[in-house]
XYZ file of C-alpha atoms in Angstrom:
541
model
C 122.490 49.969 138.085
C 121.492 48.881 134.793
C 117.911 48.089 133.590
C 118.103 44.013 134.569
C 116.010 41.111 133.208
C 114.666 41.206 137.044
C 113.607 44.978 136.090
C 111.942 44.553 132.548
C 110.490 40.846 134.159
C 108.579 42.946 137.121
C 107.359 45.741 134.351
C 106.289 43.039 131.864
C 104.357 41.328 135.221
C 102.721 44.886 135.506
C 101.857 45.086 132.311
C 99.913 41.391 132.590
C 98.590 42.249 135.629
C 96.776 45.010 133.816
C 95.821 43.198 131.121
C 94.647 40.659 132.854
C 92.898 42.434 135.709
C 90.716 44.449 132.905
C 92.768 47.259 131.414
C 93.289 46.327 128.002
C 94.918 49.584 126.264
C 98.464 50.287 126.630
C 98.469 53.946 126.253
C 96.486 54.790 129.177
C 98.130 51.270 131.317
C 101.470 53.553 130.049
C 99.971 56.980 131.918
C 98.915 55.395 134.562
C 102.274 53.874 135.238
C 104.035 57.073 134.936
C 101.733 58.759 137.624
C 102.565 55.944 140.017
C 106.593 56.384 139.309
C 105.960 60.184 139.638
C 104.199 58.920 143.265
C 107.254 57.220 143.898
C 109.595 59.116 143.285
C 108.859 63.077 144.225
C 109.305 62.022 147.858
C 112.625 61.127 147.279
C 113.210 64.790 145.329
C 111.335 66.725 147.873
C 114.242 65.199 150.127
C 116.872 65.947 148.033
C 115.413 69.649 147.493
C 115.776 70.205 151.600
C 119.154 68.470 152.053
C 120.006 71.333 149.246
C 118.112 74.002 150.677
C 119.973 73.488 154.430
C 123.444 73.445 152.630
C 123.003 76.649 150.374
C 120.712 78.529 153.157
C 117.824 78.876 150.663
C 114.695 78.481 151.842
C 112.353 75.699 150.574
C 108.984 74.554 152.040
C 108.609 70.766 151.571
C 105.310 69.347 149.308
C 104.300 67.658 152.044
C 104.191 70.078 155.166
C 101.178 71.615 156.349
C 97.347 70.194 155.909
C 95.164 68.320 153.534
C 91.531 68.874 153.644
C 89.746 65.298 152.617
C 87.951 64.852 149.435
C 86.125 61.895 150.507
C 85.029 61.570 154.460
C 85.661 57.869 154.340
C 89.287 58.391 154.347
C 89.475 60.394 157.482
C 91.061 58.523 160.132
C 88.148 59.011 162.448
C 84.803 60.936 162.693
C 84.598 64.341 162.056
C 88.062 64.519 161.218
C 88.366 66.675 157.942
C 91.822 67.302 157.363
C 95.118 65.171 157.666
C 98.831 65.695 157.271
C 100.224 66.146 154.147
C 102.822 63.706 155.167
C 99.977 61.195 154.490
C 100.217 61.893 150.709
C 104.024 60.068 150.251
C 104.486 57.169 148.936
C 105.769 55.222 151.645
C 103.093 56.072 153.965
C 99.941 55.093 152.318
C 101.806 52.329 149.359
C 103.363 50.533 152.239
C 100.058 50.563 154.591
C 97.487 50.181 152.542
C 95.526 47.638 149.978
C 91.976 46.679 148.552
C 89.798 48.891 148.797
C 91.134 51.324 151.225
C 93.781 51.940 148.752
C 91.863 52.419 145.717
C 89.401 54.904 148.238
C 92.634 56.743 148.840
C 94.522 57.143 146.212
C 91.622 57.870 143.847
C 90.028 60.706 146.176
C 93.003 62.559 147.901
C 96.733 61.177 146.426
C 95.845 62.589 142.922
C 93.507 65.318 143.997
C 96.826 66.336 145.859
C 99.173 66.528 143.022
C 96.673 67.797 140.369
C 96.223 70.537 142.940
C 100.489 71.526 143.401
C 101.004 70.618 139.951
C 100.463 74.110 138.413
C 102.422 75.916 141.468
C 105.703 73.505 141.213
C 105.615 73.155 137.043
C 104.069 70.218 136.734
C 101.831 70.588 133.924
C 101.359 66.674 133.408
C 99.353 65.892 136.342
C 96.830 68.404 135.051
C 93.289 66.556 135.046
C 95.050 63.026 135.778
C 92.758 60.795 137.661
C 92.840 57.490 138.664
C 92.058 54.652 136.292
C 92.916 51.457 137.748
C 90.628 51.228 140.396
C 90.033 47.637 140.623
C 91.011 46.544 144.152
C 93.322 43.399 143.765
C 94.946 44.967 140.607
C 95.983 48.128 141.954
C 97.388 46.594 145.206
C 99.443 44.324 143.000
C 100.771 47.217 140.889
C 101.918 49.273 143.753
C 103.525 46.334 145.528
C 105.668 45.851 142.030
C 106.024 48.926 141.635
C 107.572 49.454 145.091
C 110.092 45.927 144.322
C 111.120 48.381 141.218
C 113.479 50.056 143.810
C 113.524 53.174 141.432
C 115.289 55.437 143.954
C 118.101 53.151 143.343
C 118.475 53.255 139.680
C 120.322 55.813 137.918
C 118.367 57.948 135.135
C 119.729 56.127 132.031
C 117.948 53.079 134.035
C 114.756 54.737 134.889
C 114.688 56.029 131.151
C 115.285 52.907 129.648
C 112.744 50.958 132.085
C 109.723 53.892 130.933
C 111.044 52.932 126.838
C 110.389 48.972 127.509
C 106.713 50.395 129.262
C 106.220 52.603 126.100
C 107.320 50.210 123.965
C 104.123 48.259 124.478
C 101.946 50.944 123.197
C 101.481 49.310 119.489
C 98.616 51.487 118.183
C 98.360 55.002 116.538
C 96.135 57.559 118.305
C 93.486 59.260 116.443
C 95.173 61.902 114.824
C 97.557 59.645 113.615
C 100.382 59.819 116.255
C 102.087 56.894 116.905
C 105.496 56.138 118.601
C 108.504 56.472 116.429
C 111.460 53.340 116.557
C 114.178 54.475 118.715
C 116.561 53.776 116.320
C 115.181 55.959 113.214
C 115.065 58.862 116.174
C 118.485 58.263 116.272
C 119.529 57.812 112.956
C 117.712 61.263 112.659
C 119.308 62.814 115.214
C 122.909 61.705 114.649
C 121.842 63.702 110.692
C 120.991 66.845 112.641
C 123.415 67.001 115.771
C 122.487 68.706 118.213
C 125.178 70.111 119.947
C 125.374 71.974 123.789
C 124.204 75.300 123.881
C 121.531 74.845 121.018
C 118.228 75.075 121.419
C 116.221 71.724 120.574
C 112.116 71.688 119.643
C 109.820 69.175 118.996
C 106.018 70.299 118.080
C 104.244 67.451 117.913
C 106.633 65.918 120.944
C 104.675 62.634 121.379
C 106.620 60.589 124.330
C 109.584 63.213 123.917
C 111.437 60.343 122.102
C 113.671 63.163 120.262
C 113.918 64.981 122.874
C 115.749 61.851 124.712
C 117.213 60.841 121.938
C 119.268 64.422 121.844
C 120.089 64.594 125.399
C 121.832 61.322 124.707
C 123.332 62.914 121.828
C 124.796 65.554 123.343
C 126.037 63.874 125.920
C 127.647 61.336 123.869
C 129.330 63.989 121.881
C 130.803 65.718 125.228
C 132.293 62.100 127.095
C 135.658 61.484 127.463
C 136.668 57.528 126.245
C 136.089 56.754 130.138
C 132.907 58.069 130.029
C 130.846 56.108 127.583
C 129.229 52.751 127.664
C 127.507 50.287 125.781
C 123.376 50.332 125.815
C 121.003 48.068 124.467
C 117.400 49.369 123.692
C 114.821 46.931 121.625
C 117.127 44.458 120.930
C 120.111 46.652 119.236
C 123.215 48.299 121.034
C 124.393 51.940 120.853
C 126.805 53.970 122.433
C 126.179 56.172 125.403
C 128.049 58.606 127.625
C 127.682 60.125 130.772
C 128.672 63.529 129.568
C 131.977 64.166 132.215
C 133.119 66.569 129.990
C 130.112 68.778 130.447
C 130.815 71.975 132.835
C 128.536 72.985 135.762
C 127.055 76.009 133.377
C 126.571 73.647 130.699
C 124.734 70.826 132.805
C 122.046 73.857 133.918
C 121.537 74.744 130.364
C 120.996 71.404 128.914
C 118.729 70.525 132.194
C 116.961 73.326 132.109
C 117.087 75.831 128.667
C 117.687 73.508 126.133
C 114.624 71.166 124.990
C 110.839 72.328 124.558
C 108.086 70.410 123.472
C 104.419 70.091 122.948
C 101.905 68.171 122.149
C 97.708 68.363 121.772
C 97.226 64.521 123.553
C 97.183 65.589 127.450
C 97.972 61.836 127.997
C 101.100 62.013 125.709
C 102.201 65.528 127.794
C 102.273 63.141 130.828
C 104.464 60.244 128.985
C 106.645 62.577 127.340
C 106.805 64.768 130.798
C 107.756 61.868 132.711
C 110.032 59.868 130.256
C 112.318 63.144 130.587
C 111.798 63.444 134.380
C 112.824 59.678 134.719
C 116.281 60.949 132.546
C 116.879 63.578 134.941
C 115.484 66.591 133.311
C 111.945 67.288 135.222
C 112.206 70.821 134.803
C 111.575 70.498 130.520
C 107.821 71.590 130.596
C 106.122 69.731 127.580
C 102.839 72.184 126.896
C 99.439 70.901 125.958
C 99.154 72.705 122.518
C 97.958 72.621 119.066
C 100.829 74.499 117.336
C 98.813 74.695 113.532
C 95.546 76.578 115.371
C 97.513 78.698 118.138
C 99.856 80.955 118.137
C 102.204 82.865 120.709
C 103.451 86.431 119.999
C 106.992 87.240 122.285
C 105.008 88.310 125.361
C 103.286 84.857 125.553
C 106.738 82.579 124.452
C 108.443 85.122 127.129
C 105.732 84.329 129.992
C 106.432 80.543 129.342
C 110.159 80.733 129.013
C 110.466 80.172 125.412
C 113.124 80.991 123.139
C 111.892 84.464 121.599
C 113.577 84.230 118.209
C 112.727 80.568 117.618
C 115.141 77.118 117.748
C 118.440 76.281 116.618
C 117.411 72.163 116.064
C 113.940 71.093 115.341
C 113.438 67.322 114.992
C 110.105 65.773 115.121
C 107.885 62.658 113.550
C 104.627 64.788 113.310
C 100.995 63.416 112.824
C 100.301 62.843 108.982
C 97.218 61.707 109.070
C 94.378 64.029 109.655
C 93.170 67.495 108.179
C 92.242 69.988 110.204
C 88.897 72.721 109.491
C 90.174 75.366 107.575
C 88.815 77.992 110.181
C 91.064 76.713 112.520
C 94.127 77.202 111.189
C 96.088 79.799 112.386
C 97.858 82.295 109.506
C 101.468 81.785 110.020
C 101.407 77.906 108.924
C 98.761 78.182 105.960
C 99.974 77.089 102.757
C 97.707 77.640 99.968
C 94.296 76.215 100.940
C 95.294 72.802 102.466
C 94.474 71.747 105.240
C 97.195 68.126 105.477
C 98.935 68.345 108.925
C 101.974 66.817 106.992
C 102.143 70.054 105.337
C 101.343 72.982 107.711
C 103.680 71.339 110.351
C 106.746 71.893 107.727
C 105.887 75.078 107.133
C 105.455 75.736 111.081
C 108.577 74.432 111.445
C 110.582 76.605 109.032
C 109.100 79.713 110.625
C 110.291 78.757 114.044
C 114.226 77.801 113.178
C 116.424 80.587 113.835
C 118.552 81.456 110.418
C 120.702 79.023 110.148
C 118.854 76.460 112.437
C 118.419 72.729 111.326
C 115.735 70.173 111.113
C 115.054 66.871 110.505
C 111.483 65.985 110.478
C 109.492 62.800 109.400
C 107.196 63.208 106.177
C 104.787 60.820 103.941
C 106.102 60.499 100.929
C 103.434 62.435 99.034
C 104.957 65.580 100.311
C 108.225 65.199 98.113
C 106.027 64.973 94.838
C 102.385 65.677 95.256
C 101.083 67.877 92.578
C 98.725 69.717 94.466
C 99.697 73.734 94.431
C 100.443 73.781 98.095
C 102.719 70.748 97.688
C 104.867 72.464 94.785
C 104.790 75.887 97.100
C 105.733 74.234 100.206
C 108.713 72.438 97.734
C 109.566 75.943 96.283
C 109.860 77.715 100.056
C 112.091 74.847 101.006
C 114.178 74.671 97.947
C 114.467 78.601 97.084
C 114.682 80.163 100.418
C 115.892 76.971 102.465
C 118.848 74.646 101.840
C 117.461 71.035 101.947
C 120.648 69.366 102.469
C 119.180 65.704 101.976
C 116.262 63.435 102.270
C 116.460 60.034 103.240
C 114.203 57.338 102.054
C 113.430 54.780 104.717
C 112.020 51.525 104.010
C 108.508 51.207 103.263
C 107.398 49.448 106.559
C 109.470 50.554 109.084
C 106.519 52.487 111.467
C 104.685 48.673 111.101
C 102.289 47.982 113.098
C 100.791 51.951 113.279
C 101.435 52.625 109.751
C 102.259 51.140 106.597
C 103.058 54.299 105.076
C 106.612 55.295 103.162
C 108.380 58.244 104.373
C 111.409 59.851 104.237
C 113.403 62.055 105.881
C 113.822 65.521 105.592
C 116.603 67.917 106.736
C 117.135 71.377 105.750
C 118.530 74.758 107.273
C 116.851 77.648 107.687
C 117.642 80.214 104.902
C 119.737 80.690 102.250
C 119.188 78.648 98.665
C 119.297 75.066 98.138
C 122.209 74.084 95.498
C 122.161 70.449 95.756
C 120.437 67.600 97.560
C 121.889 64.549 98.873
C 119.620 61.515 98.398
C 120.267 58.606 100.894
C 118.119 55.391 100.342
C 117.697 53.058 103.435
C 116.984 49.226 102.297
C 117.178 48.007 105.570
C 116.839 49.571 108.980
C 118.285 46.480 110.858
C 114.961 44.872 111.807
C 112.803 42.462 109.878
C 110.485 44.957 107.784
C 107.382 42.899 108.353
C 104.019 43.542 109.916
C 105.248 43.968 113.765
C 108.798 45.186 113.038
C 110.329 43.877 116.161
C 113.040 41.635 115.141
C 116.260 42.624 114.985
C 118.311 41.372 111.687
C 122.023 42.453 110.418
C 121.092 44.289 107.348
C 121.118 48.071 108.074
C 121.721 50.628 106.483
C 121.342 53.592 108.607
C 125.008 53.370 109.713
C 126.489 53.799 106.510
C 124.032 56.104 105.342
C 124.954 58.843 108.190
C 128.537 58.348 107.761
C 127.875 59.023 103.724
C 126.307 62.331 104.714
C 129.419 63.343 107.207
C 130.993 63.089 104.536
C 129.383 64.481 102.331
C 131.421 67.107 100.575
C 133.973 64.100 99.939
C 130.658 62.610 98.304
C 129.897 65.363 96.378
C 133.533 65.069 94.963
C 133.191 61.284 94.148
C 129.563 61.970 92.402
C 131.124 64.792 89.889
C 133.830 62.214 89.211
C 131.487 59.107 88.290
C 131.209 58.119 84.684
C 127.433 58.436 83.904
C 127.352 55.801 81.934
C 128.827 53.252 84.368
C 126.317 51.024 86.992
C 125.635 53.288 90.425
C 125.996 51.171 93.036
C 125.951 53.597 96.322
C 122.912 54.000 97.652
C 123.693 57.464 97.952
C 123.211 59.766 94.899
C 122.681 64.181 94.226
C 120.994 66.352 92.539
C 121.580 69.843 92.067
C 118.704 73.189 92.078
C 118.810 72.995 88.421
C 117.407 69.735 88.220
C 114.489 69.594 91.118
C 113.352 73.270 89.158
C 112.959 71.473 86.523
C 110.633 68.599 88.355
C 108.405 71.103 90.244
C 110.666 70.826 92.616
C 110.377 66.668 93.323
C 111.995 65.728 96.176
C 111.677 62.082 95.631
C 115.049 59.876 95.725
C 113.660 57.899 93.048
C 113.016 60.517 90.738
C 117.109 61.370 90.549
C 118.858 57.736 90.859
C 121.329 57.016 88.468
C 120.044 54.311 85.983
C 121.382 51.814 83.541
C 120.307 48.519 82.407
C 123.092 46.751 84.345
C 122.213 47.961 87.644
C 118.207 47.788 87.102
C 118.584 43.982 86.448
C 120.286 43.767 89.889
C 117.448 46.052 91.986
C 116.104 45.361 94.983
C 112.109 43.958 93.949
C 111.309 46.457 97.302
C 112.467 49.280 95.594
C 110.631 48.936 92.697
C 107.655 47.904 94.775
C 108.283 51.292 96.823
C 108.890 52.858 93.448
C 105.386 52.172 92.001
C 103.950 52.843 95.795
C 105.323 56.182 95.063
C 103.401 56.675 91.711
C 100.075 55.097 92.862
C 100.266 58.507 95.737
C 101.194 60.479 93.191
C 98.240 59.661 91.399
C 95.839 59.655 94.591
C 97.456 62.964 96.009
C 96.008 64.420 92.091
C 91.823 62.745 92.810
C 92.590 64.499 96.408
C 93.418 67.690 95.087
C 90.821 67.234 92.003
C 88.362 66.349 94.627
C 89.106 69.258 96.929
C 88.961 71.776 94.082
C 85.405 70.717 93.029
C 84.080 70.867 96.457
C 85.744 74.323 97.066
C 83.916 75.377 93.970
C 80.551 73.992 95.136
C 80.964 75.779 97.996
């Protein structure tokens, strides 16, 4: 079953019921939302894990046998009565019987007391300190009775998954560290750069609402689907390809279901959304971990008590926070890089120390980390260049995480070891939706298509480039650069700073990429007062 207008026109009608009945911010309306699908739902695979139990003879004790001693006294079904059957804590008993005030009384005081308390036993971390936020009467009756017309136990988990994006989707502000939720289709563009491919291992630090993580799954399973097995999709207004994976074996489902992606964040509300945006795709057993990764670290005992790969990951993709700065005392020695204390820079850094040799990335950065002048910029440039191969950055357009951020970024992705020789520069215009201050519409211009296919093909690229004439127009917006020449810059790993140029194709330039251009030079110049500024304090100190 797809995800049908009927579907997105009940979730939008939860969404305004929320709004309207007092809760005005999406992220937590978004948590909220996922608890009560989690409700929903684990009765439905506490059945499942019997019906499999009785057939292979293992044993399994359902969630909901045995007793529940009562939090609150008012819920007891008569006097004195102090415990009730667990049976009392699925969905269909109390969502079906129950409204007002009586529901808000129960839910609040014993349905998530319940799960917070099994939620460590059975793995699930995101129901640790969840409570109950909507607990106006009228609204919360009105949000379980939609929620219940949702039919989830019908839908398959593409439809579940895409259902949670269009909830997500609403959540249109950056958190306080400067998190925000990245486009689906630049996680993808990203991804398809990377690929991920069964039987890797796939990270994401700074995990957010696991959008890479989904994003991969999808990947993979696209890239292991026979022509039978793949389908058109729509998500925020553009269509992609998906497949259903049939060419997967048994062995290779359990790995990508259960040793494949890891994730963490330091939001606990994020953990939940990412936690149960995978769940809804039919991987709950992914454990997303409430974590800081730049002020903790885990030696092999602690990654091998948690089930983590001991040797680090084969992909790492992520869009980490980029806009905070952490207290110096806090961070932890393996990320420092100089004396700064950017995120944007200690998560690259954290990030190269936790690929395996060999192992890829693509990862999200401000544009000040391709050319600030600061001495950790230029050493983070030099480890990546010198002991790294940066195989290309692409530019996206300035606008395109409107309305968190108006910041330009690029793209970064690199391999663990080895020496960089050249650098493929790709330079995104357009990323098929109107680059304005919501960045919601869809438009034809895009090109993120192209751009990917360019760096496929990239040693046929390489060819074409040492063929050009130098002194005839570039045109592509693809263009290299070899070691030699980002040495010489301090290691810039700006596109602008190596386009081709000549007076016929200037006159023709796009006015944004001059615009973005000069943006670029105005950081530059910031980034310099920063570090300026930083130095003077550190010698006051």
């Amino acid at each position: 079953m797809p995800f049908t207008p009927d579907m997105r026109r009940k979730v939008d009608q939860i969404r305004d019921y929320l709004y309207g009945g007092g809760y005005p911010d999406p992220l937590s309306n978004a948590e909220q939302l996922s608890f009560l699908f989690f409700f929903y739902m684990i009765e439905g695979i506490d059945a499942a894990n019997l019906r499999q139990a009785k057939a292979t003879k293992r044993d399994y004790t359902s969630l909901f046998a045995g007793d529940w001693t009562l939090r609150n006294p008012l819920n007891a079904p008569a006097k004195g009565v102090e415990t009730i059957s667990r049976e009392r804590m699925r969905w269909s008993s109390w969502a079906n019987a129950m409204s007002g005030e009586q529901l808000v009384t129960f839910v609040r005081d014993e349905v998530f007391p319940f799960f917070v308390a099994i939620g460590d036993a059975f793995g699930m971390s995101f129901m640790a300190q969840a409570r109950l936020a909507i607990d106006e009467p009228t609204v919360l009756t009105q949000v379980v009775t939609l929620v219940n017309e949702l039919r989830l136990e019908q839908a398959d988990p593409d439809t579940k998954g895409d259902l949670f994006e269009h909830v997500l989707r609403q959540i249109k502000q950056a958190g306080e560290l400067g998190q925000f939720r990245t486009p689906r289709h630049i996680i993808r563009a990203i991804v398809d750069l990377v690929d991920p491919r069964i039987g890797e291992t796939v990270y994401d630090p700074a995990a957010g609402t696991a959008g890479f993580l989904v994003a991969a799954y999808e990947h993979i399973r696209l890239a292991n689907s026979s022509t039978n097995g793949r389908e058109v999709a729509e998500l925020e207004g553009k269509t992609f390809e998906r497949g259903h994976g049939d060419r997967l074996k048994d062995a290779q489902w359990r790995k990508l279901q259960t040793a494949t992606f890891y994730g963490n964040d330091v939001d606990p509300k994020m953990v939940s959304l990412a936690s149960m945006n995978l769940a809804l795709r039919g991987l709950p057993d992914v454990r997303i971990l409430k974590r800081n990764v730049l002020t903790t670290s885990f030696d092999r005992q602690m990654k091998a008590e948690r089930g983590l790969p001991l040797d680090g990951y084969d992909v790492v993709l992520a869009n980490p926070p980029f806009s905070g700065r952490l207290d110096r005392d806090r961070i932890v020695d393996d990320v420092r890089i100089g004396t700064s204390t950017a995120t944007e820079l200690l998560f690259v850094k954290y990030m190269i120390d936790n690929l395996k040799p060999g192992g890829r990335c693509g990862v999200v950065v401000p544009e000040g980390v391709l050319f600030g002048s600061t001495g950790a910029h230029k050493e983070l440039r030099r480890i990546l260049t010198q002991n790294n191969r940066v195989e290309a950055v692409l530019s996206l357009p300035g606008g395109v995480f409107q309305p968190y951020s108006g910041v330009k970024t690029s793209v970064l992705v690199f391999r663990q070891g080895g020496r960089t020789e050249r650098v493929m520069f790709l330079h995104a215009s357009n990323d098929g939706f109107k680059l304005d201050a919501n960045h919601d519409q869809p438009i034809e211009a895009d090109d993120l298509p192209g751009l990917i296919a360019a760096f496929n093909s990239r040693e046929e690229m390489w060819a074409d480039w040492q063929k050009r004439d130098p002194a005839a127009p570039w045109t592509e917006n693809w263009w290299f650069a070899d070691a030699g020449a980002i040495e010489r810059e301090d290691w810039n790993l700006s596109a602008s700073r190596y386009r081709p140029e000549s007076r016929e194709a200037a006159e023709h330039r796009d006015p944004r990429e001059l615009l973005e251009e000069l943006q670029e030079d105005v950081e530059t110049i910031l980034g310099d007062i920063q570090a300026l500024v930083a130095e003077l304090r550190g010698e006051a100190a």
